[in-house]
JSON list of C-alpha atoms in Angstrom, two decimals:
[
{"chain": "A", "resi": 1212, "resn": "UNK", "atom": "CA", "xyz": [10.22, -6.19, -13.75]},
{"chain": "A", "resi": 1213, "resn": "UNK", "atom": "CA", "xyz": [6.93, -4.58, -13.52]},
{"chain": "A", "resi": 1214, "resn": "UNK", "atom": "CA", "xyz": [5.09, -7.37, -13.79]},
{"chain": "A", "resi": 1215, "resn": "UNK", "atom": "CA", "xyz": [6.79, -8.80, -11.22]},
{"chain": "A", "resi": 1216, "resn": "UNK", "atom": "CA", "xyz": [6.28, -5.79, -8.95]},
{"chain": "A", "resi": 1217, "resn": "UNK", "atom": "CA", "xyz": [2.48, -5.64, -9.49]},
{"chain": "A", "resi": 1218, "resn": "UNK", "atom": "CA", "xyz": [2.47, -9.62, -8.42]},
{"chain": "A", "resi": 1219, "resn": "UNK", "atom": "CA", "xyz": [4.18, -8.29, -5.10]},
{"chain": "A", "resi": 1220, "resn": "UNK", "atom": "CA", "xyz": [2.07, -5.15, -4.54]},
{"chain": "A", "resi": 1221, "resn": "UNK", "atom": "CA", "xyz": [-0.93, -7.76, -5.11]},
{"chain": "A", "resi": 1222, "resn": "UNK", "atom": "CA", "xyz": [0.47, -10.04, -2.30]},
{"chain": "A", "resi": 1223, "resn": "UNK", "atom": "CA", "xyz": [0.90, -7.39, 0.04]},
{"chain": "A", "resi": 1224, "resn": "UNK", "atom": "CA", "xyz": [-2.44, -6.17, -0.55]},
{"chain": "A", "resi": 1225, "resn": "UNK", "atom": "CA", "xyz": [-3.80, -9.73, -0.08]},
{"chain": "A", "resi": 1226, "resn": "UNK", "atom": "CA", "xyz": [-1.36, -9.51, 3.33]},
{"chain": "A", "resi": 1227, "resn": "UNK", "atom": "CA", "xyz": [-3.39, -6.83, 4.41]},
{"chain": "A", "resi": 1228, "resn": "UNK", "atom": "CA", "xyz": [-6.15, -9.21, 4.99]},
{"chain": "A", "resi": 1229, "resn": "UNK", "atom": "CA", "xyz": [-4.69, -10.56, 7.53]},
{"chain": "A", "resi": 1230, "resn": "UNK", "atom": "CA", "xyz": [-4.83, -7.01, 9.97]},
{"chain": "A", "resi": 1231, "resn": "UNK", "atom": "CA", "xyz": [-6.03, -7.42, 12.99]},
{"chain": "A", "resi": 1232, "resn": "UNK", "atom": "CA", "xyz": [-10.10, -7.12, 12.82]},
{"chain": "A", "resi": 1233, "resn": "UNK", "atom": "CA", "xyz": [-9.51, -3.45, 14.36]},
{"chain": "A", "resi": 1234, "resn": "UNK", "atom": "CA", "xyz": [-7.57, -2.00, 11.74]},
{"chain": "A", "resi": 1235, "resn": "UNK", "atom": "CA", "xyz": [-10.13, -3.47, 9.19]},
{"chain": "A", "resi": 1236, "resn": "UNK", "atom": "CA", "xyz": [-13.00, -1.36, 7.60]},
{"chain": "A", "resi": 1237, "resn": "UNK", "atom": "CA", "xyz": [-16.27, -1.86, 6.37]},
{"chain": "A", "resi": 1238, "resn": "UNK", "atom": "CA", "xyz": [-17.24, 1.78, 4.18]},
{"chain": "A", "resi": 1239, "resn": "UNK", "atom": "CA", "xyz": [-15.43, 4.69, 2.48]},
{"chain": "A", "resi": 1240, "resn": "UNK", "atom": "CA", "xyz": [-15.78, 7.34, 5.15]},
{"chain": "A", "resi": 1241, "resn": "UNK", "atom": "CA", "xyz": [-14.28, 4.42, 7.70]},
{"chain": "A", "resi": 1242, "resn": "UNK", "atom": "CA", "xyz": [-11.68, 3.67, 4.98]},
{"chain": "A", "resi": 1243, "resn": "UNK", "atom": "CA", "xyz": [-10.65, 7.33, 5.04]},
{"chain": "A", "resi": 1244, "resn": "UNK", "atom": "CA", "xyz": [-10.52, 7.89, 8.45]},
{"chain": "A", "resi": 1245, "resn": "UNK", "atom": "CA", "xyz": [-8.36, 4.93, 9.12]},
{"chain": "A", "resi": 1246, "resn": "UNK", "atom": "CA", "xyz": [-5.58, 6.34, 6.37]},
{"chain": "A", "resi": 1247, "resn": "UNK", "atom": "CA", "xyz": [-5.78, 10.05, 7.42]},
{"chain": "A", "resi": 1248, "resn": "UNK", "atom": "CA", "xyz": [-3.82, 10.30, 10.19]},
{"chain": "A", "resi": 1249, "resn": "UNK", "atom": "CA", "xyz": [-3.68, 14.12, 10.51]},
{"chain": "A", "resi": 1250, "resn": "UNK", "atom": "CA", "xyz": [-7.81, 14.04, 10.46]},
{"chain": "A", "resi": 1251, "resn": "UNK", "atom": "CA", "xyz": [-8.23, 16.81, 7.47]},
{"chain": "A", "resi": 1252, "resn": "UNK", "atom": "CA", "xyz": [-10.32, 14.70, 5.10]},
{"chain": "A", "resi": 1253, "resn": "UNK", "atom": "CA", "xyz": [-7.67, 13.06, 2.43]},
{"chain": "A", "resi": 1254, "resn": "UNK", "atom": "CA", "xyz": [-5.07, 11.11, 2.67]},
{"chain": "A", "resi": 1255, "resn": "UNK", "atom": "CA", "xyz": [-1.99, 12.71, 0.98]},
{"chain": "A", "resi": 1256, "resn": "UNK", "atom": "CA", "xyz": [1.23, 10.72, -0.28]},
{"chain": "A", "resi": 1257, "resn": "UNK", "atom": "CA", "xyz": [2.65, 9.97, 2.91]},
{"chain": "A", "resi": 1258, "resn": "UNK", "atom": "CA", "xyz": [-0.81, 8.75, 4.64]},
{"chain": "A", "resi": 1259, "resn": "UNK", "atom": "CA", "xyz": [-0.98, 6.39, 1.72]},
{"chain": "A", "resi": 1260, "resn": "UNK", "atom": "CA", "xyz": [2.51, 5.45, 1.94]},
{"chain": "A", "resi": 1261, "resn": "UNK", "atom": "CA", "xyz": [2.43, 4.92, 5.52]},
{"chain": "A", "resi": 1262, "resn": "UNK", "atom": "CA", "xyz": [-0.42, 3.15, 5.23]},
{"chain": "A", "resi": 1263, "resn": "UNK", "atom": "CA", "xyz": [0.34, 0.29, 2.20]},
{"chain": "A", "resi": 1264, "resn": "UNK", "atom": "CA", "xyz": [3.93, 0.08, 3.62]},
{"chain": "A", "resi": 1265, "resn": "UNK", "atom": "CA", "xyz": [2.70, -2.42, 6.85]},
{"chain": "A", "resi": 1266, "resn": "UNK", "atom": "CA", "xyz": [2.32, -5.30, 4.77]},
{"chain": "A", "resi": 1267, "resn": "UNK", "atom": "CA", "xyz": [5.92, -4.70, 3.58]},
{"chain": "A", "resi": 1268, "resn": "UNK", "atom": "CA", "xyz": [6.85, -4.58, 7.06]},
{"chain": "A", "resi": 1269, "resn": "UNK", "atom": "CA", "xyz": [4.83, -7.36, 8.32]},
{"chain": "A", "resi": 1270, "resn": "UNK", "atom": "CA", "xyz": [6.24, -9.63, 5.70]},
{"chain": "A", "resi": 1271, "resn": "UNK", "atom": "CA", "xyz": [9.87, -8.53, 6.23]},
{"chain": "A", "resi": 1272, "resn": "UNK", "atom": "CA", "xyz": [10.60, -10.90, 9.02]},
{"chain": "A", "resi": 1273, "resn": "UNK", "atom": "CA", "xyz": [14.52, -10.75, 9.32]},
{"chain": "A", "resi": 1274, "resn": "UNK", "atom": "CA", "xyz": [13.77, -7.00, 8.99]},
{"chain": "A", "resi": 1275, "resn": "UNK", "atom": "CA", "xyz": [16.92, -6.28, 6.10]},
{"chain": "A", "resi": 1276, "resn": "UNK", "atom": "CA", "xyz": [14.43, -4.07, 3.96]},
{"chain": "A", "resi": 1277, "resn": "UNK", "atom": "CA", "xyz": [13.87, -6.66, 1.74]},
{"chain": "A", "resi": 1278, "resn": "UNK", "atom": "CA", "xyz": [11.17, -8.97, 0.66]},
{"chain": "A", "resi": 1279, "resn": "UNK", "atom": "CA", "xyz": [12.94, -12.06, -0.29]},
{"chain": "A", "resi": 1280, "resn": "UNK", "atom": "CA", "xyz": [11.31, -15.24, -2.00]},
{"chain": "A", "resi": 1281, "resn": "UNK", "atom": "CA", "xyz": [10.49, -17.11, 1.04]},
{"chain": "A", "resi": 1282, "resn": "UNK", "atom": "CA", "xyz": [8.80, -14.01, 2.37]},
{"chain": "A", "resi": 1283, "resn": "UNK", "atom": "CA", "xyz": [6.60, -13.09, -0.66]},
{"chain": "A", "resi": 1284, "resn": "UNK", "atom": "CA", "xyz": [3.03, -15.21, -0.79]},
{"chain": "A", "resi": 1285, "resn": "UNK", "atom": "CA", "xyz": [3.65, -18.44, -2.28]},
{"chain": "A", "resi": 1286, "resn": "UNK", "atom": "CA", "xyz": [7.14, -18.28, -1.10]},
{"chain": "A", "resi": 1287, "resn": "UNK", "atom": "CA", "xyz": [8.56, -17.17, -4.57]},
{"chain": "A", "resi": 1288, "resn": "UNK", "atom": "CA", "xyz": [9.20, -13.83, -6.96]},
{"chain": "A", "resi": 1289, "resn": "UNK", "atom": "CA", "xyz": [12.15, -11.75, -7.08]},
{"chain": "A", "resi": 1290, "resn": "UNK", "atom": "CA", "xyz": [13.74, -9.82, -4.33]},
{"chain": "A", "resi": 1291, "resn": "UNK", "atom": "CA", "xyz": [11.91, -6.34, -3.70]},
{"chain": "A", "resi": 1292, "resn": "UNK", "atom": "CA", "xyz": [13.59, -3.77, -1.32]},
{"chain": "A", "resi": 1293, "resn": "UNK", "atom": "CA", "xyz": [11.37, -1.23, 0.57]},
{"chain": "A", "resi": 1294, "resn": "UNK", "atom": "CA", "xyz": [12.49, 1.67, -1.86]},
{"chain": "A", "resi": 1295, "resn": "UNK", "atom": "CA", "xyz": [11.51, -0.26, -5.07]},
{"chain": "A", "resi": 1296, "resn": "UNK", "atom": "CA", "xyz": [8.06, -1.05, -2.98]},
{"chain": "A", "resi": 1297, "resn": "UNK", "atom": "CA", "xyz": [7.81, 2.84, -2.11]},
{"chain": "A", "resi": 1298, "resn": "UNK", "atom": "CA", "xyz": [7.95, 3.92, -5.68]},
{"chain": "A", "resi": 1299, "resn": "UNK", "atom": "CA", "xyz": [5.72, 0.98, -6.35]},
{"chain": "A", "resi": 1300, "resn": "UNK", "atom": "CA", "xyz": [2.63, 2.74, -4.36]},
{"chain": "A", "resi": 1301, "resn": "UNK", "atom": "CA", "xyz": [3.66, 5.98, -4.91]},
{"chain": "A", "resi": 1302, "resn": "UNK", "atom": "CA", "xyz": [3.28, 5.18, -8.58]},
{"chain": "A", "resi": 1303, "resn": "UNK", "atom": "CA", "xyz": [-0.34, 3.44, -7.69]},
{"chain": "A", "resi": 1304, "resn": "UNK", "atom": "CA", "xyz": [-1.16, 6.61, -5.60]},
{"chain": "A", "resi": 1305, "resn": "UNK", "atom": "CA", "xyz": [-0.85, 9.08, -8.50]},
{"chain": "A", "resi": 1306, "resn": "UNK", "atom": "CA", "xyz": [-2.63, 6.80, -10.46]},
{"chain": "A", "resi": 1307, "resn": "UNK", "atom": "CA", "xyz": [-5.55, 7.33, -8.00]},
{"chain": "A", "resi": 1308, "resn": "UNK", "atom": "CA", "xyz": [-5.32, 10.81, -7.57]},
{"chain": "A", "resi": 1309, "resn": "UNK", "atom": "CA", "xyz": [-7.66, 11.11, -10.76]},
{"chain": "A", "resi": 1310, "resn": "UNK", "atom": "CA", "xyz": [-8.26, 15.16, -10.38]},
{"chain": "A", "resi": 1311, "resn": "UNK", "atom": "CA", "xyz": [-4.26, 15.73, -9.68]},
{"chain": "A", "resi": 1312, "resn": "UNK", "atom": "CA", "xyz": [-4.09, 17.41, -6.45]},
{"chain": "A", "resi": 1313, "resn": "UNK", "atom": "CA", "xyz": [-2.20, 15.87, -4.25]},
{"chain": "A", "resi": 1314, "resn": "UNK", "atom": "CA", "xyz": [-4.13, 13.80, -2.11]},
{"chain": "A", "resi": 1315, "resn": "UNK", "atom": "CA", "xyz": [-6.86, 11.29, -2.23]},
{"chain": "A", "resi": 1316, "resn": "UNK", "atom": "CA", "xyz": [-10.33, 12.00, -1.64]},
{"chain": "A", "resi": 1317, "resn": "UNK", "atom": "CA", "xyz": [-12.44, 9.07, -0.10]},
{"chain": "A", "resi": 1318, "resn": "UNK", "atom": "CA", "xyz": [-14.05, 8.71, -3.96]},
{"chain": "A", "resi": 1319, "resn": "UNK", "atom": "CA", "xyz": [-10.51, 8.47, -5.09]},
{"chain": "A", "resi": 1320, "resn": "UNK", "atom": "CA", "xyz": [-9.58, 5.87, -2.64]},
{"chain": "A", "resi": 1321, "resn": "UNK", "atom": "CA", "xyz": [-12.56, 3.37, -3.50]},
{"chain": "A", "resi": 1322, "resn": "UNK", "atom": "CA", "xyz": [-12.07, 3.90, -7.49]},
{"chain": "A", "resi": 1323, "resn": "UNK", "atom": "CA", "xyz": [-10.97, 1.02, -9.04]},
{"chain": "A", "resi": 1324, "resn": "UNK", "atom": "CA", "xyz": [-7.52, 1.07, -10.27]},
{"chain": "A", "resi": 1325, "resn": "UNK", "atom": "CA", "xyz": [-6.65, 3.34, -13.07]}
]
């Protein structure tokens, strides 16, 4: 199962390719700035969350709250509903958080995965 939820989260990464050029960023700072919505200089859970969840919702095109096969890249994996997704990032987000406080810092956010 967690395999096959890391091959998803990769897809919807690769999804997020495809965002329109203005939502696309070239440096850290512009990379932070994009996520923190509430402007104080990190992005906390629900930034990141909000954030990583528009591929899932791009992707979702009957809109049932789950990705099925022919809406996953490559048109095939198992079914993955938006809660298993949520805990998916959410899991990746802590991972990030390297210095455990709650949010991530722009250094955080460019770190490669844990």
């Amino acid at each position: 199962m967690k395999q096959h939820v890391f091959i998803v989260l990769v897809g919807l990464c690769a999804a997020l390719v495809a965002v329109p050029v203005a939502a696309q960023v070239q440096d850290t700072n512009a990379y932070l700035q994009r996520m923190d919505s509430d402007g104080d200089g990190k992005v906390s859970p629900d930034e990141y969350l909000q954030w990583m969840m528009y591929a899932f919702e791009r992707m979702d095109r009957n809109e049932d709250d789950v990705l099925q096969a022919d809406e996953q890249p490559g048109g095939r994996g198992k079914p993955i509903t938006r809660a298993e997704q949520r805990q998916v990032i959410l899991a990746r987000f802590a991972k990030q958080d390297a210095n455990s406080d709650g949010y991530l810092s722009a250094r955080e956010l460019m770190a490669p995965p844990r």
